[in-house]
Amino acid sequence: MLKGTNQEVGRPHNRRIVLETIRQHGPLPRVEIARRIGLTTQTVSTITSELHERGFVALRPGVPKGRGFPAPSLEINPDGGYACGVYVTPRGLEAGLINLSGKVLARKAVSAPQMSADTAFAHIGAMVREMVADCPRERFIGAGMAMPGPFDIESMSFVGPTTMEGWRGVDVGDRLQKAVGYPAFVEVDSAAAAHCERLYGVGEELFNFYYLYMGVGLGGCVIYDGQVIRGAWGNAGEIGHVPLVPDGDPCPCGNHGCLERYLSLEAYARRTPVIGEAGWLEETAPLLRSAIVTIENLFDPETIVLGGLAPVELRLKLLALTADLPNSLAARQDRQHPRVILSRCGTDAVLRGAASLAITQVFSPRLPAPPRAAGDLFAKAGRARIE
Amino acid sequence: MLKGTNQEVGRPHNRRIVLETIRQHGPLPRVEIARRIGLTTQTVSTITSELHERGFVALRPGVPKGRGFPAPSLEINPDGGYACGVYVTPRGLEAGLINLSGKVLARKAVSAPQMSADTAFAHIGAMVREMVADCPRERFIGAGMAMPGPFDIESMSFVGPTTMEGWRGVDVGDRLQKAVGYPAFVEVDSAAAAHCERLYGVGEELFNFYYLYMGVGLGGCVIYDGQVIRGAWGNAGEIGHVPLVPDGDPCPCGNHGCLERYLSLEAYARRTPVIGEAGWLEETAPLLRSAIVTIENLFDPETIVLGGLAPVELRLKLLALTADLPNSLAARQDRQHPRVILSRCGTDAVLRGAASLAITQVFSPRLPAPPRAAGDLFAKAGRARIE
DNA sequence: CTATTTACTCAGATCGTTTGACTTAATCGC
DNA sequence: GCGATTAAGTCAAACGATCTGAGTAAATAG
């Protein structure tokens, strides 16, 4: 569980830190990177020359700004690497190729309801191979795949509108790995979308937020300290099955009054023909507000990001319903952001998030927290070897 | 935000890892520690000799077990360090001295309703000084303090049964630091209790759980990967204010139907005179079950730990109500633990948790996650310096 | 045109971890 | 019983990533 560190661990870690800092805040001169990550310019220089050599970062010539050497800036080289993202749903497959900047360069899709796992992985293998062929082979990093959650919970995974039939007991990670032949990773769709938002959306400013994913069902994901909180088995975030309405609508999960029976695209599609969109919004508003209060009181996020498959227009209407929220611990004086905001990543969030999983896993810091200087018992003598 | 690592950071980190491994799994021989944390025996030897020198660990002579050198084991020296915990409530103060094993050695209390901050910190300063006097001065590590949450939320902190009057705008951390003159830390009571459970209770086996704290109000805390998840402002865990009953009882927080209006010692005290304990249990059961389903679906923990100030007898009765739980993603086949279990730490949980904050902050690993070997792009060349 | 400032680089020093040989203390097998 | 084997631990030298301090390049200030 707990692991020690040595130079062999430290170097890759620092490399990831440097690259992630450049990715998130670049273009940056070396001194500035060094200042941020707490290492010397020399070290950053060594690391960045390696990253440059490998083509992951590009050097932008320095522009004179006052006295002194005009510092060249480092930025991500978008074409330094590519990754594939696959989104598997009960309606079919979507796949995309992204570059290091998270831009979608190519896209493929297979439409077929309730694909079997065998068929799906055959398609996935083929799609990924085609996409890899479109980019420099040695620059392909890996693939990520997203699916509606939860995984491996028979009583929940295989019923309801987000059901994947015939996928019972399939070792998805292993199958993906074998199908693509590159490093492969799997994530629940809402977590993948949250990951995208963290990397390419609001995550540029926010390190702690809750991502509410309004898809066919309703999912969510906490980003805490910049990290996706996945739960013990990677299934955290099934906010759609929070029982907010006692004795409410029966849900395929077996309970009654689950939130996603009211707040989800499935609910929208089911209700609007009956009562119209305005009626649905009115009916859903109190539940949305309750959901927000629940999230705020449980997670204390900086903000809640409203994302998912739902079209922007609809999400804007939902956002409007949150103008007048009930009290919660989010009602603090010194808020930097509204309590609810819109996602900045488009409908490709899941795809890009899934693909960037591979990039993150291969590159990014699973960070060592800096030991705080809080009464260090080893302050001085710690440096001397004990005889 | 992201920090690099070097030898200066690495050594203290490894020291913490070694100590934490010994604390949690000791007594252990050096080889075994090395195996667990992924460093060499030599390094562990160097570090442990330092820890031994400083009196934090004790050496237990090796007992012959089969061939080879009989390995001496290392274990925590309980008297290697002491810390103070303070629990501040609207009813008064409780303070305690614990040793490195988390045992409560001394205890003090001041009973006085709605103490002002000035009075409280005067008392706290005095109590801590007395306790420090009872242990070797140089072995005193620091103090931790717990309070009912949430902090700094005017609209919620200062109303209701857990209210602290006259504490508005008080910089608690700073005041505590000044009052005790040692490293000082502050935490919400439920998080402190969860921390205690992590260190000295179920945390010995579980790294991912949700701690439900049934006190005057109702709080909770996620332990994820062995770490307390505190939220953006340290207030995560206000599960008591999840609105589970639409149009339910009005709550001092301003909303209606908050969970803690039904499930808390305050609710128990208010309702049992009217309908008796059995009546209360019956009335509360569906809400408790809903709360559990909510937690499970949002956090996907290994288990939920039922703790808090509520007496064991009452918690046992509540536990009995969870024998037949609704479906959730926790209903998996391969569960290692029941969905709900009782806390193993007694009523001192908050006190011990608060005190051990100081120990943890000074010693324990805020861990660097080991970079997984997933398609390392720098696999070989990473070791060679680039010219 | 010189002095100053700033970013960067080179080469050597530093220091925690690793490596490999050695020591110690137990059991196994003849 | 006694040498061979096994296992944990220690010593001293090697390793290697980062740091340190001197040196270089390119701008501005005066």
mmCIF file of N, CA and C (backbone and C1' of nucleotides) in Angstrom, chain A residues 6-7 30-31 42 45 67-69 71-72 383, chain C residues 4-11 15-18:
data_model
loop_
_atom_site.group_PDB
_atom_site.id
_atom_site.type_symbol
_atom_site.label_atom_id
_atom_site.label_comp_id
_atom_site.label_asym_id
_atom_site.label_seq_id
_atom_site.Cartn_x
_atom_site.Cartn_y
_atom_site.Cartn_z
ATOM 1 N N ASN A 6 12.593 6.678 -4.167
ATOM 2 C CA ASN A 6 14.037 6.783 -4.394
ATOM 3 C C ASN A 6 14.250 7.530 -5.704
ATOM 4 N N GLN A 7 15.481 7.629 -6.125
ATOM 5 C CA GLN A 7 15.742 8.405 -7.338
ATOM 6 C C GLN A 7 15.030 7.832 -8.552
ATOM 7 N N ARG A 30 11.383 28.148 -18.142
ATOM 8 C CA ARG A 30 11.879 27.144 -17.187
ATOM 9 C C ARG A 30 11.916 27.635 -15.743
ATOM 10 N N VAL A 31 12.366 28.877 -15.562
ATOM 11 C CA VAL A 31 12.430 29.416 -14.186
ATOM 12 C C VAL A 31 11.071 29.357 -13.505
ATOM 13 N N GLN A 42 17.974 24.301 -12.913
ATOM 14 C CA GLN A 42 18.849 23.326 -13.546
ATOM 15 C C GLN A 42 18.120 22.005 -13.782
ATOM 16 N N SER A 45 15.549 22.309 -16.347
ATOM 17 C CA SER A 45 16.219 22.382 -17.639
ATOM 18 C C SER A 45 16.551 20.983 -18.158
ATOM 19 N N ARG A 67 14.391 43.935 -18.785
ATOM 20 C CA ARG A 67 15.789 43.531 -18.777
ATOM 21 C C ARG A 67 15.970 42.032 -18.800
ATOM 22 N N GLY A 68 17.170 41.648 -19.026
ATOM 23 C CA GLY A 68 17.534 40.259 -18.871
ATOM 24 C C GLY A 68 17.280 39.399 -20.090
ATOM 25 N N PHE A 69 17.749 38.212 -19.971
ATOM 26 C CA PHE A 69 17.621 37.233 -21.040
ATOM 27 C C PHE A 69 16.147 36.999 -21.356
ATOM 28 N N ALA A 71 13.319 34.974 -21.877
ATOM 29 C CA ALA A 71 13.145 33.558 -21.568
ATOM 30 C C ALA A 71 12.294 32.844 -22.609
ATOM 31 N N PRO A 72 12.844 31.771 -23.186
ATOM 32 C CA PRO A 72 12.044 30.959 -24.096
ATOM 33 C C PRO A 72 10.974 30.224 -23.274
ATOM 34 N N ARG A 383 19.185 15.073 8.885
ATOM 35 C CA ARG A 383 20.116 15.045 7.775
ATOM 36 C C ARG A 383 21.387 14.281 8.129
ATOM 37 P P DT C 4 27.324 47.495 -11.868
ATOM 38 O "O5'" DT C 4 25.883 47.001 -12.343
ATOM 39 C "C5'" DT C 4 24.863 47.972 -12.589
ATOM 40 C "C4'" DT C 4 23.618 47.266 -13.076
ATOM 41 C "C3'" DT C 4 23.237 46.016 -12.274
ATOM 42 O "O3'" DT C 4 21.897 46.146 -11.849
ATOM 43 C "C1'" DT C 4 23.189 45.563 -14.592
ATOM 44 P P DT C 5 21.286 45.104 -10.740
ATOM 45 O "O5'" DT C 5 20.333 44.248 -11.678
ATOM 46 C "C5'" DT C 5 19.379 44.913 -12.504
ATOM 47 C "C4'" DT C 5 18.812 43.912 -13.500
ATOM 48 C "C3'" DT C 5 18.383 42.586 -12.865
ATOM 49 O "O3'" DT C 5 17.001 42.395 -13.134
ATOM 50 C "C1'" DT C 5 19.660 42.235 -14.849
ATOM 51 P P DT C 6 16.131 41.345 -12.286
ATOM 52 O "O5'" DT C 6 16.060 40.115 -13.283
ATOM 53 C "C5'" DT C 6 15.510 40.279 -14.579
ATOM 54 C "C4'" DT C 6 15.890 39.094 -15.430
ATOM 55 C "C3'" DT C 6 15.679 37.746 -14.742
ATOM 56 O "O3'" DT C 6 14.582 37.087 -15.375
ATOM 57 C "C1'" DT C 6 17.718 37.833 -15.986
ATOM 58 P P DA C 7 14.055 35.658 -14.948
ATOM 59 O "O5'" DA C 7 14.758 34.724 -16.020
ATOM 60 C "C5'" DA C 7 14.430 34.874 -17.392
ATOM 61 C "C4'" DA C 7 15.265 33.927 -18.216
ATOM 62 C "C3'" DA C 7 15.153 32.462 -17.809
ATOM 63 O "O3'" DA C 7 14.871 31.703 -18.981
ATOM 64 C "C1'" DA C 7 17.432 33.124 -17.857
ATOM 65 P P DC C 8 14.608 30.150 -18.868
ATOM 66 O "O5'" DC C 8 16.047 29.553 -19.153
ATOM 67 C "C5'" DC C 8 16.706 29.910 -20.369
ATOM 68 C "C4'" DC C 8 18.166 29.529 -20.269
ATOM 69 C "C3'" DC C 8 18.432 28.048 -19.973
ATOM 70 O "O3'" DC C 8 18.946 27.451 -21.148
ATOM 71 C "C1'" DC C 8 19.937 29.503 -18.830
ATOM 72 P P DT C 9 19.227 25.881 -21.163
ATOM 73 O "O5'" DT C 9 20.774 25.789 -20.795
ATOM 74 C "C5'" DT C 9 21.725 26.511 -21.568
ATOM 75 C "C4'" DT C 9 23.128 26.219 -21.063
ATOM 76 C "C3'" DT C 9 23.419 24.739 -20.788
ATOM 77 O "O3'" DT C 9 24.717 24.462 -21.286
ATOM 78 C "C1'" DT C 9 23.926 26.008 -18.883
ATOM 79 P P DC C 10 25.117 22.957 -21.697
ATOM 80 O "O5'" DC C 10 26.496 22.806 -20.925
ATOM 81 C "C5'" DC C 10 27.473 23.859 -21.000
ATOM 82 C "C4'" DC C 10 28.413 23.784 -19.805
ATOM 83 C "C3'" DC C 10 28.838 22.365 -19.431
ATOM 84 O "O3'" DC C 10 30.256 22.294 -19.449
ATOM 85 C "C1'" DC C 10 28.095 23.573 -17.512
ATOM 86 P P DA C 11 30.973 20.869 -19.370
ATOM 87 O "O5'" DA C 11 31.475 20.829 -17.860
ATOM 88 C "C5'" DA C 11 32.084 21.999 -17.289
ATOM 89 C "C4'" DA C 11 32.366 21.753 -15.821
ATOM 90 C "C3'" DA C 11 32.717 20.308 -15.466
ATOM 91 O "O3'" DA C 11 33.644 20.342 -14.398
ATOM 92 C "C1'" DA C 11 30.798 20.931 -14.290
ATOM 93 P P DC C 15 25.455 17.143 1.826
ATOM 94 O "O5'" DC C 15 24.466 15.913 1.617
ATOM 95 C "C5'" DC C 15 23.211 16.128 0.991
ATOM 96 C "C4'" DC C 15 22.626 14.781 0.609
ATOM 97 C "C3'" DC C 15 22.776 13.716 1.707
ATOM 98 O "O3'" DC C 15 21.567 13.002 1.763
ATOM 99 C "C1'" DC C 15 23.598 12.904 -0.317
ATOM 100 P P DG C 16 21.005 12.514 3.163
ATOM 101 O "O5'" DG C 16 19.920 11.444 2.714
ATOM 102 C "C5'" DG C 16 18.849 11.838 1.869
ATOM 103 C "C4'" DG C 16 18.485 10.693 0.951
ATOM 104 C "C3'" DG C 16 18.276 9.351 1.658
ATOM 105 O "O3'" DG C 16 17.120 8.743 1.101
ATOM 106 C "C1'" DG C 16 19.987 9.143 0.033
ATOM 107 P P DT C 17 16.658 7.289 1.510
ATOM 108 O "O5'" DT C 17 17.238 6.422 0.308
ATOM 109 C "C5'" DT C 17 16.728 6.657 -1.000
ATOM 110 C "C4'" DT C 17 17.398 5.724 -1.979
ATOM 111 C "C3'" DT C 17 17.253 4.235 -1.643
ATOM 112 O "O3'" DT C 17 16.720 3.568 -2.779
ATOM 113 C "C1'" DT C 17 19.540 4.787 -2.032
ATOM 114 P P DT C 18 16.496 1.966 -2.729
ATOM 115 O "O5'" DT C 18 17.792 1.414 -3.460
ATOM 116 C "C5'" DT C 18 18.088 1.850 -4.777
ATOM 117 C "C4'" DT C 18 19.424 1.297 -5.223
ATOM 118 C "C3'" DT C 18 19.539 -0.228 -5.176
ATOM 119 O "O3'" DT C 18 19.958 -0.674 -6.454
ATOM 120 C "C1'" DT C 18 21.400 0.764 -4.086
#
